[in-house]
mmCIF file with all atom_site columns, C-alpha atoms in Angstrom:
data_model
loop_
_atom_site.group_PDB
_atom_site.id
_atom_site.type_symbol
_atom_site.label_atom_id
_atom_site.label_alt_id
_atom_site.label_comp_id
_atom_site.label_asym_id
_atom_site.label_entity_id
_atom_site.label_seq_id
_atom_site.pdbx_PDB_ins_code
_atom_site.Cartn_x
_atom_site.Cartn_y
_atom_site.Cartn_z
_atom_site.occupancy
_atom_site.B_iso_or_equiv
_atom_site.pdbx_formal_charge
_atom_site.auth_seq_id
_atom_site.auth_comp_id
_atom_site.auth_asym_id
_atom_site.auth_atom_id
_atom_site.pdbx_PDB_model_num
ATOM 1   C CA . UNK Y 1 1   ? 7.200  -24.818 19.033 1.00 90.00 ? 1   UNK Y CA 1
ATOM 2   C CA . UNK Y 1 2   ? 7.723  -24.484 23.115 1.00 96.00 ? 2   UNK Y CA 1
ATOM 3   C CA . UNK Y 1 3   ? 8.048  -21.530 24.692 1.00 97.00 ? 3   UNK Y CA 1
ATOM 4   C CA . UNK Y 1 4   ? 9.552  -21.218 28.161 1.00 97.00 ? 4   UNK Y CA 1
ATOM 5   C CA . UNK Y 1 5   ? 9.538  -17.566 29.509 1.00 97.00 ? 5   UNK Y CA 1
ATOM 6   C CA . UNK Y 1 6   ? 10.944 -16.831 33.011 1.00 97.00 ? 6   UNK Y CA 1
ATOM 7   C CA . UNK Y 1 7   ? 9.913  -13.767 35.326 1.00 97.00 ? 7   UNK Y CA 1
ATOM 8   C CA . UNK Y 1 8   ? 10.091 -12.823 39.067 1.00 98.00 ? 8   UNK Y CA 1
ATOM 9   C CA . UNK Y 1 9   ? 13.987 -12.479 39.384 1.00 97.00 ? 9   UNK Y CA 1
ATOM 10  C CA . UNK Y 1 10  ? 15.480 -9.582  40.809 1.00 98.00 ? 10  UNK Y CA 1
ATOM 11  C CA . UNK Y 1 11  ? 17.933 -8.349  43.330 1.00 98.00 ? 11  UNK Y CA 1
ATOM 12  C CA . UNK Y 1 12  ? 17.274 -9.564  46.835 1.00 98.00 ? 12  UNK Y CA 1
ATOM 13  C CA . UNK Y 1 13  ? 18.941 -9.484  49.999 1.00 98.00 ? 13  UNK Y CA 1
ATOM 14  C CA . UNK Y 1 14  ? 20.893 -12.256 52.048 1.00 98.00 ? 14  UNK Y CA 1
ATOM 15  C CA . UNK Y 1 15  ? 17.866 -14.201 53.721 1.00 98.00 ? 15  UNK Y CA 1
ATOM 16  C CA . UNK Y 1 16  ? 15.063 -13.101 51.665 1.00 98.00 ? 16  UNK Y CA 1
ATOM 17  C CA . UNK Y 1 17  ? 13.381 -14.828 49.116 1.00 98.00 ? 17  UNK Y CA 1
ATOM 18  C CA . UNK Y 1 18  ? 11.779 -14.632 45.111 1.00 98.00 ? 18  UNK Y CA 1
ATOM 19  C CA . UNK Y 1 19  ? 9.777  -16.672 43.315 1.00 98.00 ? 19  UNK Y CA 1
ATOM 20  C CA . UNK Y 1 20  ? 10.638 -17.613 39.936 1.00 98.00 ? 20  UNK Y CA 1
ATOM 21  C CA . UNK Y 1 21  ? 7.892  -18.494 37.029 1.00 98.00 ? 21  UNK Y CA 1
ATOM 22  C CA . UNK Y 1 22  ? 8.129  -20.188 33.743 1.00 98.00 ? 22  UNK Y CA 1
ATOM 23  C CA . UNK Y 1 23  ? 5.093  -19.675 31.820 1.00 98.00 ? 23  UNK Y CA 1
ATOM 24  C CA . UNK Y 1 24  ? 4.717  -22.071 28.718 1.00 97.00 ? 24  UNK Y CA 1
ATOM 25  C CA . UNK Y 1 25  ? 3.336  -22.239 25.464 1.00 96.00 ? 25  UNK Y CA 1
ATOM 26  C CA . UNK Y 1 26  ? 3.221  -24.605 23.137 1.00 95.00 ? 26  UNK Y CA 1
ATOM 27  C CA . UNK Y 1 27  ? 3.004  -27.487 25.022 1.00 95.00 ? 27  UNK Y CA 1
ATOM 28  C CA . UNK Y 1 28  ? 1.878  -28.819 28.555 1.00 94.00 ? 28  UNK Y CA 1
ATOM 29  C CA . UNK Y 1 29  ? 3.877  -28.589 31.742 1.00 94.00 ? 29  UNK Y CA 1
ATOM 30  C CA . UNK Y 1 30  ? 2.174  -32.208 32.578 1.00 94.00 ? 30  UNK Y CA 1
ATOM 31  C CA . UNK Y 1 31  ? 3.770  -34.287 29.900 1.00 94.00 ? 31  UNK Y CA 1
ATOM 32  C CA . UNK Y 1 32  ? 7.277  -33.030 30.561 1.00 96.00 ? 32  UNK Y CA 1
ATOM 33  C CA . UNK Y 1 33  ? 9.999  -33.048 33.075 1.00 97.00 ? 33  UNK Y CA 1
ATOM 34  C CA . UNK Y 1 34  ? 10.399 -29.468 33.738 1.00 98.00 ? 34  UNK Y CA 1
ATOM 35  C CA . UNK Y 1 35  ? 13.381 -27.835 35.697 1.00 97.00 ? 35  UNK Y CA 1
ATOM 36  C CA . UNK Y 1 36  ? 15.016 -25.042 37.085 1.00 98.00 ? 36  UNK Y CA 1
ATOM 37  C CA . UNK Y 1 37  ? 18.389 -24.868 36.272 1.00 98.00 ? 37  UNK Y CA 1
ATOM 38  C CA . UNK Y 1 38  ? 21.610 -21.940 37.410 1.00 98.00 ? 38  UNK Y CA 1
ATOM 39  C CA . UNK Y 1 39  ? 24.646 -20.534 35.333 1.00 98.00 ? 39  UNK Y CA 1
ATOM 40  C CA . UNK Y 1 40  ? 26.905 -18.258 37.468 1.00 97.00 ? 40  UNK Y CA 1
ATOM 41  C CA . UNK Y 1 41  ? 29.478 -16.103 35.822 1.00 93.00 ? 41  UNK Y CA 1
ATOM 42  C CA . UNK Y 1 42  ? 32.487 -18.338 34.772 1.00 95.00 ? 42  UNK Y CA 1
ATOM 43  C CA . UNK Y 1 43  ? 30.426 -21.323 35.597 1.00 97.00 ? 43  UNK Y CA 1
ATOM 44  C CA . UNK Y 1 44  ? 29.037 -23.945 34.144 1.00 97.00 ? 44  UNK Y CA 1
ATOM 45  C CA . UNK Y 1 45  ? 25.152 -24.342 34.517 1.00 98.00 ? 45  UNK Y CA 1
ATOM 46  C CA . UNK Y 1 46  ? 23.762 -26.139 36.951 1.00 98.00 ? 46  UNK Y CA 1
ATOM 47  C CA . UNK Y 1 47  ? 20.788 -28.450 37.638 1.00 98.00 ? 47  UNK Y CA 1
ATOM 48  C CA . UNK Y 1 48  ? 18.421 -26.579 40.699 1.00 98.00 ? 48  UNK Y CA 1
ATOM 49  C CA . UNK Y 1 49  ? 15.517 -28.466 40.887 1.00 98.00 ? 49  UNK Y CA 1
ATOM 50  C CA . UNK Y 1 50  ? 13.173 -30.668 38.537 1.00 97.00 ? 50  UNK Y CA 1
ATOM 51  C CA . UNK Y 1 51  ? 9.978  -32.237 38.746 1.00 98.00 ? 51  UNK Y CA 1
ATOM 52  C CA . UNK Y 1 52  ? 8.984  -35.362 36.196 1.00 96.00 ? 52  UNK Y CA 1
ATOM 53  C CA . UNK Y 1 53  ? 5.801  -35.313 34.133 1.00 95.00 ? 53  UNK Y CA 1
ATOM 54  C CA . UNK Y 1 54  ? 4.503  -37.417 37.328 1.00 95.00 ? 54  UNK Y CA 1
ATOM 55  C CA . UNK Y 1 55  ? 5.235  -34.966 39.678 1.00 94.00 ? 55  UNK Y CA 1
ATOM 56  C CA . UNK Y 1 56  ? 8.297  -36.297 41.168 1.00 97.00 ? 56  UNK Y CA 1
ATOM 57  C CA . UNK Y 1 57  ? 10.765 -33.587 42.340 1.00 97.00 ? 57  UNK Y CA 1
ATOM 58  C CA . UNK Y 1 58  ? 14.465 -33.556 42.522 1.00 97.00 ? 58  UNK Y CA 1
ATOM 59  C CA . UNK Y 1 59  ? 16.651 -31.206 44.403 1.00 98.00 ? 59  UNK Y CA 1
ATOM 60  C CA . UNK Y 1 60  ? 20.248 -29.888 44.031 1.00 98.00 ? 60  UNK Y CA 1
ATOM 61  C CA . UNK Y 1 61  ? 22.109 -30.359 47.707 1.00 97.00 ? 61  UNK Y CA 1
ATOM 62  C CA . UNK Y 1 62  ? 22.793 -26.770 47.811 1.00 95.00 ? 62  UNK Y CA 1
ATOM 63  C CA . UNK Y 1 63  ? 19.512 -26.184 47.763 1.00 92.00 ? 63  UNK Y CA 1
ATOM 64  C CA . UNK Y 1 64  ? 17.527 -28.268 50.098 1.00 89.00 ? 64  UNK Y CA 1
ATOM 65  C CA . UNK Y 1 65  ? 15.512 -27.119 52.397 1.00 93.00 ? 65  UNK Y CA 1
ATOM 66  C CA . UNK Y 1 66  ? 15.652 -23.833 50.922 1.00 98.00 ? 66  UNK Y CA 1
ATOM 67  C CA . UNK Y 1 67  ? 13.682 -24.407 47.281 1.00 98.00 ? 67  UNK Y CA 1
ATOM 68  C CA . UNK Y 1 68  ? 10.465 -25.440 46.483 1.00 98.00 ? 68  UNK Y CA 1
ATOM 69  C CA . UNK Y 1 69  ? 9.467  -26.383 42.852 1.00 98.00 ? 69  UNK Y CA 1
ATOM 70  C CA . UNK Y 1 70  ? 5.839  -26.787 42.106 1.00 98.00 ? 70  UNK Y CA 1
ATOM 71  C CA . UNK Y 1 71  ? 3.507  -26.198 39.104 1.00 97.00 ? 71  UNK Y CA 1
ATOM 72  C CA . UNK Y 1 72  ? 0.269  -24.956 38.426 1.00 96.00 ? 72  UNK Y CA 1
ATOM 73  C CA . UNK Y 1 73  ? -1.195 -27.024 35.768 1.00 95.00 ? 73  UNK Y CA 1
ATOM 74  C CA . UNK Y 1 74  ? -4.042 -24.505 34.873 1.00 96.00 ? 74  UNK Y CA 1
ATOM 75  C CA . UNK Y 1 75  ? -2.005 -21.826 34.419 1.00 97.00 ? 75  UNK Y CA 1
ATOM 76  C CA . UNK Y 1 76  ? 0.403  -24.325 32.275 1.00 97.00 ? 76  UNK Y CA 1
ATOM 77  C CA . UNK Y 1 77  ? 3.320  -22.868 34.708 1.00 98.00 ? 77  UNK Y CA 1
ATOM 78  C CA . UNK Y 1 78  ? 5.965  -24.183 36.574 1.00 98.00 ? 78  UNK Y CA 1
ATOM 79  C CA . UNK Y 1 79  ? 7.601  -22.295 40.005 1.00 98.00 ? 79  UNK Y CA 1
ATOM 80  C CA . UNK Y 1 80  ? 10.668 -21.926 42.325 1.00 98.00 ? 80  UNK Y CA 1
ATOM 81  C CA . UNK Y 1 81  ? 10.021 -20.570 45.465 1.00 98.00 ? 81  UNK Y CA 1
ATOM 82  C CA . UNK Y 1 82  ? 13.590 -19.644 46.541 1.00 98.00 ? 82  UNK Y CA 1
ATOM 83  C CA . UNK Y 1 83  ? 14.010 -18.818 50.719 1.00 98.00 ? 83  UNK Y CA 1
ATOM 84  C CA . UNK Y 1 84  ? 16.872 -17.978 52.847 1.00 98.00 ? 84  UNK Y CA 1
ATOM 85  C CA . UNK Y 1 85  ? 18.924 -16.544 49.641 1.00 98.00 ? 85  UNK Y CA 1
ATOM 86  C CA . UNK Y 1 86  ? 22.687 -16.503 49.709 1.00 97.00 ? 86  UNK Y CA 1
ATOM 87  C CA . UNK Y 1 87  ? 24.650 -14.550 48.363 1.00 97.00 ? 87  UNK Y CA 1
ATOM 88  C CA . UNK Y 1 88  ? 26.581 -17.759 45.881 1.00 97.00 ? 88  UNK Y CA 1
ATOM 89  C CA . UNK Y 1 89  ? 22.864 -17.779 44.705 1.00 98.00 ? 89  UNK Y CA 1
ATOM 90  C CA . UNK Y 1 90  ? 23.550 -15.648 42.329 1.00 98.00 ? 90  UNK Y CA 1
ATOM 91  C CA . UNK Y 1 91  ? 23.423 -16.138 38.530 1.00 98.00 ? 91  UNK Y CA 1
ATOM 92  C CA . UNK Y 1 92  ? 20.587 -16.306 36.090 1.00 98.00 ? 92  UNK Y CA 1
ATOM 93  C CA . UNK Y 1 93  ? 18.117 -19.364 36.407 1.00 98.00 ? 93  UNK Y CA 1
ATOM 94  C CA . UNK Y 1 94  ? 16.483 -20.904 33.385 1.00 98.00 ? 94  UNK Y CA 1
ATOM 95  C CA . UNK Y 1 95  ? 13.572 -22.850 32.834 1.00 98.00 ? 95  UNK Y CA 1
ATOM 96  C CA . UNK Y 1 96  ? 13.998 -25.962 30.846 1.00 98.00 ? 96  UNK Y CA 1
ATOM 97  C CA . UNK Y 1 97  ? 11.069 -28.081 28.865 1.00 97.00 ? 97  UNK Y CA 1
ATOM 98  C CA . UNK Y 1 98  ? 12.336 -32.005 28.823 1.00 97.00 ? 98  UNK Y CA 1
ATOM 99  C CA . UNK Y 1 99  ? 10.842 -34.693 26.645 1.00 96.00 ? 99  UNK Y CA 1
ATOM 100 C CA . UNK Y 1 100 ? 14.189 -36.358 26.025 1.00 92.00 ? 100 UNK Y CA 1
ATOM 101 C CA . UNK Y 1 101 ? 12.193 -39.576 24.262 1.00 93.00 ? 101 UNK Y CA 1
ATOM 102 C CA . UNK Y 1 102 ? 10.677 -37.675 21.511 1.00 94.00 ? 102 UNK Y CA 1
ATOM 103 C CA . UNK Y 1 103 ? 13.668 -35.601 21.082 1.00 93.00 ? 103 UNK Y CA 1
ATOM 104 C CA . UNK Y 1 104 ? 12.445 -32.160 22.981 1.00 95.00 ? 104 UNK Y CA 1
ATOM 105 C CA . UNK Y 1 105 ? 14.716 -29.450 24.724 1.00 96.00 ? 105 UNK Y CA 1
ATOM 106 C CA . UNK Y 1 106 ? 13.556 -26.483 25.421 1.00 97.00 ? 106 UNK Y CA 1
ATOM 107 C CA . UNK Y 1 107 ? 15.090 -23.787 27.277 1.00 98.00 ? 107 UNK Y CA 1
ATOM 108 C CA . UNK Y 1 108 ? 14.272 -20.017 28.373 1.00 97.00 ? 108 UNK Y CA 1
ATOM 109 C CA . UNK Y 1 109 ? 15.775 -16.859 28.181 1.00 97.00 ? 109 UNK Y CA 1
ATOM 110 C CA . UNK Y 1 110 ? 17.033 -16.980 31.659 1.00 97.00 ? 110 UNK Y CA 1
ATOM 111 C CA . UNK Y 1 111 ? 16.156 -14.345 34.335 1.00 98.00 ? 111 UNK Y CA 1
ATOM 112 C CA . UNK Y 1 112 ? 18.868 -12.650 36.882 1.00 98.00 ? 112 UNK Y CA 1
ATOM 113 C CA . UNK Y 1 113 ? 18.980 -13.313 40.467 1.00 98.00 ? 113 UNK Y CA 1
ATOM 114 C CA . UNK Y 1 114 ? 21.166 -11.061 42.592 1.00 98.00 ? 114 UNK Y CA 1
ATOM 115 C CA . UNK Y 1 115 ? 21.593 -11.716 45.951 1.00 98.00 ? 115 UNK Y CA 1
ATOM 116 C CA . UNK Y 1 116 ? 23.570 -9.070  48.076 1.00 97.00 ? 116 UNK Y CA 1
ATOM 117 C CA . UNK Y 1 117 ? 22.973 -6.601  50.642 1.00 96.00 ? 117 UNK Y CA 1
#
């Protein structure tokens, strides 16, 4: 069974900047596509970033320039370095484990970002 397990939100304000981890178990960060995605309240979620099994990386347009993905494959953990927060940043960011061809979906619990001064 994978286990995604997110840490490193918090509340943060206008301009600053977190950095998200999703430590996993269970599985390797290397054979997966693993992303970052947002749910706002009253929203529906909402793909941030992801980066394929080959280390390809794909970015949401709100977010360019602005959020950096990357993954430490020692540590079996993947990252989102999040600078110059706004404030429509806000919601709670999962982690997501992808191996859609042999049927694998794996999400966190979700961790809260709060951006507001």
């Amino acid at each position: 069974q994978v286990q995604c397990v997110e840490s490193g939100g918090g509340l943060v304000q206008p301009g600053g900047s977190l950095r998200l981890s999703c430590a996993v178990s269970g599985s390797s960060v290397t054979i997966a596509t693993m992303g970052w995605f947002r749910q706002a309240p009253g929203k529906q979620r909402e793909l941030v970033a992801d980066m394929t099994s080959g280390g390809s990386t794909k970015y949401a347009d709100f977010v360019k320039g602005r959020f950096t993905i990357s993954r430490d494959n020692a540590k079996n953990t993947v990252y989102l370095q999040m600078n110059s927060l706004k404030p429509e940043d806000t919601a709670v960011y999962y982690c997501n484990f992808a191996r859609i061809r042999v049927g694998q979906n794996y999400w966190g619990q979700g961790t809260q970002v709060t951006v507001s001064s």
